[in-house]
Each structure stands twice: as C-alpha cells, then as structure tokens.
Amino acid sequence: MNLPDTAALLYQATSRLNKTSDTPALDAELLLCAVCGIDRSAVTRDQSLVLTNRQRDFFSTLINRRAAGEPIAYLLQRKEFWSQELLVSPEVLIPRPETELLVEQALEHLPDQPCNVADLGTGSGAIALAIATERPNVQVTATDISQSALEVAMKNAVTLGVQNVTFRQGDWFTPLADQHYRLIVSNPPYVRVGDPRLEVGTLYEPVDALLSGYDGLDALRVICAAARRYLDHQGVLILEHACDQKIAVHELLSQGGFETIVCNTDLAGKPRVTWGRREKWE
C-alpha cells in the first residue's frame, strides 16, 4: 500500500493531539470523517481505507490546527447543543453544555399559553432555537450586535426548520423597542479581562462574546439595570454567569428591582444560572 491506511493515520494523529486535547482519539476520528465525508461507524468498520493525497494533506492541516489549540467545533464547523446540531464559526461563541441549564430554567418558567421571549446576545442562536423548538407556541426575539453572528444564527434556524424566532441586530435591548416579554434570557460575556483561567481554545473565539470589563460584570450590569422595564408583570430574567459571580449577580438583580432571586447550580454543583422575577407592576 503506497499510502498509510486509516488505522495508521489515526494512530499518528492521536499521538500528535495527546498534549492538546482531552479526547485526542475522538478528535482524530471526527476530523478524518469530515475529510472523507463518512461517519464514525464507517471508520470503525474499515480502518484500511486509503486516502487520496489531497485528503491526506487536508487531514494533516486540520490535525496541525487542532494541535495548535483551535477548537474542534470550529474545525468541524458544527456543535451539538440541546440535541440540535448547530453551525458554528469564529464569529460566534461555541455553545457550552452548562448553558443547557439556562434553557432548562427558561422552559420551567414559561407558561403553557403563548407568550413572548427575548434572547439577548444570541450568537449561534443556540438558546433561542432550543426554546423555540421546545415551545412552538412562543415567539422568540433573538438579538445580537454582530451581523455576522446573526447570519450564523439565521442559517441554523433555516436548517432546523424553526420559524418562531425573529432575529434583530443591535446592542442588548435596543432592538426590542417598547415591547414587553414574559421571559428574557441571556448568556452574556462574563469573563474578566486578564483572567488566567482562559483556555487556549477560547483565544480563537470572538473576544466580545467572552470578555466584559475588569471584573467580567459590565454586560451583566447593563442587562440587570434595564431588563425590568421590558418584562411583563411576573416576568422573569434568566442569566448565565461565572461560578464566582453569584453574589455580584444577586446584588445587580436586586438593584435592578427584582424581588425574587434564585441561583441554580450546574451538574458540577457550581453556581451557574441566576433568575429574578418582576413581582410588582407600577
């Protein structure tokens, strides 16, 4: 055989990724499948497949990019979230598993009857599309300041066949005008500038979707201060935040006029999502 077979290529690629990835073998398989246009079961069944020179070169390029720290989601241009496969690109933040807690809380707070929901800073549209899919009787307005991000989100909506989401460009509440919502959700930037916990992979993600001032609270301050005026009576604001921002977010919500405030923990037991309810109606 003139060219290395699939097994040899995977072995070499896995060794190359050992220092970069927590799942080197899986990453290598997924990238090989993407290059060859096959699924993982095909690789498992037959590891003697021979790649063309062009495929080998492309595979090598992808492995090198992954070894340098580029996220696998960007290389594959897709990421699963809430059982939905989403298109992702460097224009949007890669959806995280912990953000599914925000979706869970949103679904718990939504009434059975039709209502309006807003998703601020929608990015890939992951949160908005998950809510809209689970509750087809709600109307979701998804906003983002980035037109490039909205284009990704709109492509995802079309691919998934979701029709009850409207996408609007603008900063936080600006696109909402004077409308009121039963529920407002957001996974805003909440990483502080210079945070040593930033991983190599995050350096490839849009900085405006990650960083939010010296303490990571700039975006959360804006949202908490303004959200109440856009909520219906008994309306709820749900926010994702860093695990060490629980107290700060509680204070911001209280200052914003929210009466009932509850923090929920993620699967690791860390404070991750906090919601506040508008109890009074002036």
CSV table of C-alpha atoms in Angstrom, one decimal:
chain,number,residue,atom,x,y,z
A,1,MET,CA,0.0,0.0,0.0
A,2,ASN,CA,1.5,3.3,-1.1
A,3,LEU,CA,-0.5,5.5,1.3
A,4,PRO,CA,-0.9,4.9,5.0
A,5,ASP,CA,-4.1,3.2,5.9
A,6,THR,CA,-6.8,4.7,8.1
A,7,ALA,CA,-5.5,3.0,11.3
A,8,ALA,CA,-2.0,4.3,10.8
A,9,LEU,CA,-3.2,7.8,10.1
A,10,LEU,CA,-5.4,7.8,13.2
A,11,TYR,CA,-2.6,6.5,15.4
A,12,GLN,CA,-0.3,9.2,14.2
A,13,ALA,CA,-2.9,11.9,14.6
A,14,THR,CA,-3.9,10.8,18.1
A,15,SER,CA,-0.3,10.9,19.2
A,16,ARG,CA,0.0,14.4,17.8
A,17,LEU,CA,-3.0,15.6,19.7
A,18,ASN,CA,-2.2,14.0,23.1
A,19,LYS,CA,-0.8,17.2,24.6
A,20,THR,CA,-3.6,19.4,23.3
A,21,SER,CA,-6.9,17.6,23.6
A,22,ASP,CA,-8.6,15.7,26.4
A,23,THR,CA,-10.1,13.4,23.7
A,24,PRO,CA,-7.3,13.0,21.1
A,25,ALA,CA,-8.6,9.8,19.6
A,26,LEU,CA,-12.1,11.1,19.2
A,27,ASP,CA,-10.9,14.4,17.7
A,28,ALA,CA,-8.8,12.5,15.2
A,29,GLU,CA,-11.7,10.3,14.2
A,30,LEU,CA,-14.1,13.2,13.8
A,31,LEU,CA,-11.6,15.2,11.6
A,32,LEU,CA,-10.9,12.1,9.5
A,33,CYS,CA,-14.6,11.6,9.0
A,34,ALA,CA,-15.0,15.2,8.0
A,35,VAL,CA,-12.2,15.0,5.4
A,36,CYS,CA,-13.6,11.7,3.9
A,37,GLY,CA,-17.3,12.6,4.2
A,38,ILE,CA,-18.0,9.4,6.2
A,39,ASP,CA,-19.5,8.7,9.6
A,40,ARG,CA,-17.6,7.2,12.6
A,41,SER,CA,-19.2,3.8,12.1
A,42,ALA,CA,-17.6,3.6,8.7
A,43,VAL,CA,-14.2,4.2,10.3
A,44,THR,CA,-14.9,1.6,12.9
A,45,ARG,CA,-15.9,-1.0,10.3
A,46,ASP,CA,-13.0,-0.4,8.0
A,47,GLN,CA,-9.7,1.1,9.0
A,48,SER,CA,-7.9,0.1,5.8
A,49,LEU,CA,-9.5,2.8,3.8
A,50,VAL,CA,-6.9,4.7,1.7
A,51,LEU,CA,-7.0,8.5,1.4
A,52,THR,CA,-6.0,10.5,-1.6
A,53,ASN,CA,-3.0,12.8,-1.4
A,54,ARG,CA,-5.4,15.7,-1.3
A,55,GLN,CA,-7.4,14.2,1.6
A,56,ARG,CA,-4.1,13.4,3.5
A,57,ASP,CA,-2.9,16.9,3.1
A,58,PHE,CA,-6.2,18.4,4.3
A,59,PHE,CA,-6.3,15.9,7.2
A,60,SER,CA,-2.8,16.9,8.2
A,61,THR,CA,-3.7,20.6,8.1
A,62,LEU,CA,-6.7,20.0,10.4
A,63,ILE,CA,-4.7,18.0,12.8
A,64,ASN,CA,-2.0,20.7,13.0
A,65,ARG,CA,-4.6,23.3,13.6
A,66,ARG,CA,-6.2,21.2,16.4
A,67,ALA,CA,-2.7,20.6,17.9
A,68,ALA,CA,-2.2,24.4,18.0
A,69,GLY,CA,-5.3,24.7,20.1
A,70,GLU,CA,-8.0,25.6,17.6
A,71,PRO,CA,-11.4,24.2,18.9
A,72,ILE,CA,-12.7,21.1,17.3
A,73,ALA,CA,-16.1,22.7,16.8
A,74,TYR,CA,-14.6,25.4,14.5
A,75,LEU,CA,-12.7,22.8,12.5
A,76,LEU,CA,-15.8,20.7,12.0
A,77,GLN,CA,-18.0,23.9,11.8
A,78,ARG,CA,-20.6,22.3,14.0
A,79,LYS,CA,-21.5,21.8,17.6
A,80,GLU,CA,-24.3,19.9,19.2
A,81,PHE,CA,-26.5,21.7,21.8
A,82,TRP,CA,-29.8,20.6,23.2
A,83,SER,CA,-29.7,17.6,20.8
A,84,GLN,CA,-29.6,20.0,17.9
A,85,GLU,CA,-26.6,20.2,15.5
A,86,LEU,CA,-25.6,23.8,15.0
A,87,LEU,CA,-23.4,25.6,12.5
A,88,VAL,CA,-20.6,27.4,14.4
A,89,SER,CA,-17.9,29.7,13.1
A,90,PRO,CA,-15.3,32.0,14.6
A,91,GLU,CA,-17.9,34.7,14.5
A,92,VAL,CA,-19.9,33.1,17.4
A,93,LEU,CA,-19.1,31.6,20.8
A,94,ILE,CA,-19.1,27.8,20.8
A,95,PRO,CA,-22.2,26.6,22.8
A,96,ARG,CA,-21.2,25.0,26.1
A,97,PRO,CA,-23.0,22.1,27.8
A,98,GLU,CA,-23.5,24.1,31.0
A,99,THR,CA,-25.7,26.6,29.1
A,100,GLU,CA,-28.3,23.9,28.7
A,101,LEU,CA,-29.1,24.7,32.4
A,102,LEU,CA,-30.3,28.2,31.2
A,103,VAL,CA,-32.6,26.5,28.7
A,104,GLU,CA,-34.0,24.2,31.4
A,105,GLN,CA,-34.7,27.1,33.6
A,106,ALA,CA,-36.4,29.0,30.8
A,107,LEU,CA,-38.7,26.1,30.0
A,108,GLU,CA,-39.6,25.8,33.7
A,109,HIS,CA,-40.6,29.4,33.8
A,110,LEU,CA,-42.6,29.6,30.6
A,111,PRO,CA,-46.4,29.3,30.9
A,112,ASP,CA,-48.3,26.9,28.7
A,113,GLN,CA,-50.0,29.7,26.8
A,114,PRO,CA,-48.4,31.7,24.0
A,115,CYS,CA,-46.0,34.4,25.1
A,116,ASN,CA,-43.0,36.5,24.1
A,117,VAL,CA,-39.4,35.6,24.9
A,118,ALA,CA,-36.2,37.6,24.2
A,119,ASP,CA,-32.7,36.1,24.0
A,120,LEU,CA,-30.0,38.8,24.3
A,121,GLY,CA,-26.7,38.2,22.6
A,122,THR,CA,-27.9,35.2,20.8
A,123,GLY,CA,-24.7,34.3,19.0
A,124,SER,CA,-25.2,31.0,17.1
A,125,GLY,CA,-28.9,31.1,18.2
A,126,ALA,CA,-28.4,28.0,20.4
A,127,ILE,CA,-30.6,29.2,23.3
A,128,ALA,CA,-33.3,30.9,21.2
A,129,LEU,CA,-33.6,27.9,18.9
A,130,ALA,CA,-33.7,25.4,21.8
A,131,ILE,CA,-36.5,27.3,23.5
A,132,ALA,CA,-38.4,27.8,20.2
A,133,THR,CA,-38.2,24.2,19.3
A,134,GLU,CA,-39.4,23.0,22.7
A,135,ARG,CA,-42.2,25.6,22.8
A,136,PRO,CA,-43.5,26.2,19.3
A,137,ASN,CA,-46.3,28.4,20.7
A,138,VAL,CA,-43.9,31.1,21.9
A,139,GLN,CA,-42.4,33.9,19.9
A,140,VAL,CA,-38.7,34.4,20.4
A,141,THR,CA,-36.9,37.6,19.6
A,142,ALA,CA,-33.1,37.0,19.4
A,143,THR,CA,-30.7,40.0,19.4
A,144,ASP,CA,-27.0,40.4,18.7
A,145,ILE,CA,-24.8,43.4,18.0
A,146,SER,CA,-22.9,41.3,15.4
A,147,GLN,CA,-24.4,40.9,12.0
A,148,SER,CA,-22.0,38.1,11.3
A,149,ALA,CA,-23.3,36.2,14.3
A,150,LEU,CA,-26.9,36.8,13.3
A,151,GLU,CA,-26.2,35.3,9.9
A,152,VAL,CA,-24.9,32.1,11.5
A,153,ALA,CA,-28.0,32.0,13.8
A,154,MET,CA,-30.4,32.5,10.9
A,155,LYS,CA,-28.7,29.7,8.9
A,156,ASN,CA,-29.2,27.5,12.0
A,157,ALA,CA,-32.9,28.4,12.2
A,158,VAL,CA,-33.4,27.6,8.5
A,159,THR,CA,-31.5,24.3,8.8
A,160,LEU,CA,-33.6,23.3,11.9
A,161,GLY,CA,-36.9,24.5,10.3
A,162,VAL,CA,-37.6,26.8,13.3
A,163,GLN,CA,-40.0,29.6,12.3
A,164,ASN,CA,-41.0,31.2,15.6
A,165,VAL,CA,-37.7,33.1,16.1
A,166,THR,CA,-37.1,36.7,14.9
A,167,PHE,CA,-33.5,37.9,14.6
A,168,ARG,CA,-32.7,41.6,15.2
A,169,GLN,CA,-29.4,43.4,15.2
A,170,GLY,CA,-28.5,45.7,18.0
A,171,ASP,CA,-26.9,46.1,21.4
A,172,TRP,CA,-28.8,44.2,24.1
A,173,PHE,CA,-32.3,45.9,24.5
A,174,THR,CA,-32.0,48.4,21.6
A,175,PRO,CA,-33.8,46.1,19.1
A,176,LEU,CA,-36.6,45.4,21.5
A,177,ALA,CA,-38.1,48.9,21.3
A,178,ASP,CA,-41.0,49.2,23.7
A,179,GLN,CA,-42.1,45.6,23.7
A,180,HIS,CA,-42.7,43.5,26.8
A,181,TYR,CA,-41.7,39.9,27.4
A,182,ARG,CA,-42.7,37.1,29.7
A,183,LEU,CA,-39.1,35.9,29.7
A,184,ILE,CA,-35.7,37.4,28.9
A,185,VAL,CA,-32.7,35.1,28.8
A,186,SER,CA,-29.0,35.9,28.2
A,187,ASN,CA,-25.6,34.2,28.3
A,188,PRO,CA,-23.7,37.4,28.1
A,189,PRO,CA,-19.9,37.9,28.2
A,190,TYR,CA,-18.8,37.5,31.8
A,191,VAL,CA,-15.1,36.8,31.8
A,192,ARG,CA,-12.9,39.5,33.3
A,193,VAL,CA,-10.0,40.9,31.2
A,194,GLY,CA,-6.8,39.1,32.0
A,195,ASP,CA,-8.5,36.1,33.6
A,196,PRO,CA,-5.7,33.5,33.9
A,197,ARG,CA,-8.3,30.7,33.6
A,198,LEU,CA,-8.9,31.4,29.9
A,199,GLU,CA,-8.0,28.3,28.0
A,200,VAL,CA,-6.0,28.2,24.8
A,201,GLY,CA,-9.1,27.3,22.7
A,202,THR,CA,-11.0,30.4,23.9
A,203,LEU,CA,-8.4,32.6,22.2
A,204,TYR,CA,-10.0,31.6,18.9
A,205,GLU,CA,-13.4,32.7,19.9
A,206,PRO,CA,-14.8,36.3,19.5
A,207,VAL,CA,-13.4,38.4,22.3
A,208,ASP,CA,-16.6,40.5,22.6
A,209,ALA,CA,-18.6,37.4,23.4
A,210,LEU,CA,-16.2,36.4,26.2
A,211,LEU,CA,-14.7,39.4,28.0
A,212,SER,CA,-16.7,42.0,29.9
A,213,GLY,CA,-14.6,44.5,31.7
A,214,TYR,CA,-12.1,44.4,34.6
A,215,ASP,CA,-14.4,42.2,36.7
A,216,GLY,CA,-16.4,40.5,34.0
A,217,LEU,CA,-19.7,42.2,35.0
A,218,ASP,CA,-20.0,45.1,32.5
A,219,ALA,CA,-22.6,43.3,30.4
A,220,LEU,CA,-24.5,41.9,33.4
A,221,ARG,CA,-24.7,45.4,34.9
A,222,VAL,CA,-26.4,46.7,31.7
A,223,ILE,CA,-28.8,43.9,31.5
A,224,CYS,CA,-29.8,43.8,35.1
A,225,ALA,CA,-30.3,47.6,35.2
A,226,ALA,CA,-32.6,47.7,32.2
A,227,ALA,CA,-34.4,44.4,32.0
A,228,ARG,CA,-37.2,45.1,34.4
A,229,ARG,CA,-38.8,47.7,32.1
A,230,TYR,CA,-39.1,45.1,29.3
A,231,LEU,CA,-40.7,42.4,31.4
A,232,ASP,CA,-44.4,41.7,31.9
A,233,HIS,CA,-45.8,41.5,35.4
A,234,GLN,CA,-44.4,38.3,36.9
A,235,GLY,CA,-41.9,38.3,34.0
A,236,VAL,CA,-38.5,36.6,34.6
A,237,LEU,CA,-34.9,37.4,33.7
A,238,ILE,CA,-32.5,34.4,33.5
A,239,LEU,CA,-28.8,34.9,33.3
A,240,GLU,CA,-25.8,32.7,32.9
A,241,HIS,CA,-22.6,33.8,34.8
A,242,ALA,CA,-19.3,32.6,36.2
A,243,CYS,CA,-19.4,30.4,39.3
A,244,ASP,CA,-17.7,33.2,41.4
A,245,GLN,CA,-20.2,35.8,40.4
A,246,LYS,CA,-23.2,34.5,42.3
A,247,ILE,CA,-23.2,37.2,44.9
A,248,ALA,CA,-22.5,40.0,42.5
A,249,VAL,CA,-25.3,39.0,40.1
A,250,HIS,CA,-27.7,38.7,43.0
A,251,GLU,CA,-26.9,42.3,44.1
A,252,LEU,CA,-27.2,43.5,40.5
A,253,LEU,CA,-30.6,42.0,40.1
A,254,SER,CA,-31.7,43.4,43.5
A,255,GLN,CA,-30.5,46.8,42.4
A,256,GLY,CA,-32.4,46.4,39.2
A,257,GLY,CA,-35.7,46.0,41.1
A,258,PHE,CA,-36.1,42.2,41.1
A,259,GLU,CA,-37.8,40.8,44.2
A,260,THR,CA,-37.5,37.1,43.9
A,261,ILE,CA,-33.9,36.0,43.0
A,262,VAL,CA,-32.7,32.4,42.8
A,263,CYS,CA,-29.4,30.9,41.8
A,264,ASN,CA,-29.2,27.4,40.3
A,265,THR,CA,-26.1,25.1,40.1
A,266,ASP,CA,-24.8,23.2,37.2
A,267,LEU,CA,-24.0,19.5,37.0
A,268,ALA,CA,-20.7,20.2,38.8
A,269,GLY,CA,-22.5,21.8,41.7
A,270,LYS,CA,-21.3,25.3,40.8
A,271,PRO,CA,-23.5,28.4,40.7
A,272,ARG,CA,-24.1,29.0,37.0
A,273,VAL,CA,-27.6,30.4,36.3
A,274,THR,CA,-29.5,33.1,38.3
A,275,TRP,CA,-33.0,34.3,37.7
A,276,GLY,CA,-35.0,37.2,39.0
A,277,ARG,CA,-38.8,37.8,38.8
A,278,ARG,CA,-40.6,41.1,38.4
A,279,GLU,CA,-43.2,40.9,41.2
A,280,LYS,CA,-44.5,44.4,41.3
A,281,TRP,CA,-46.2,46.3,38.4
A,282,GLU,CA,-46.1,50.1,38.6
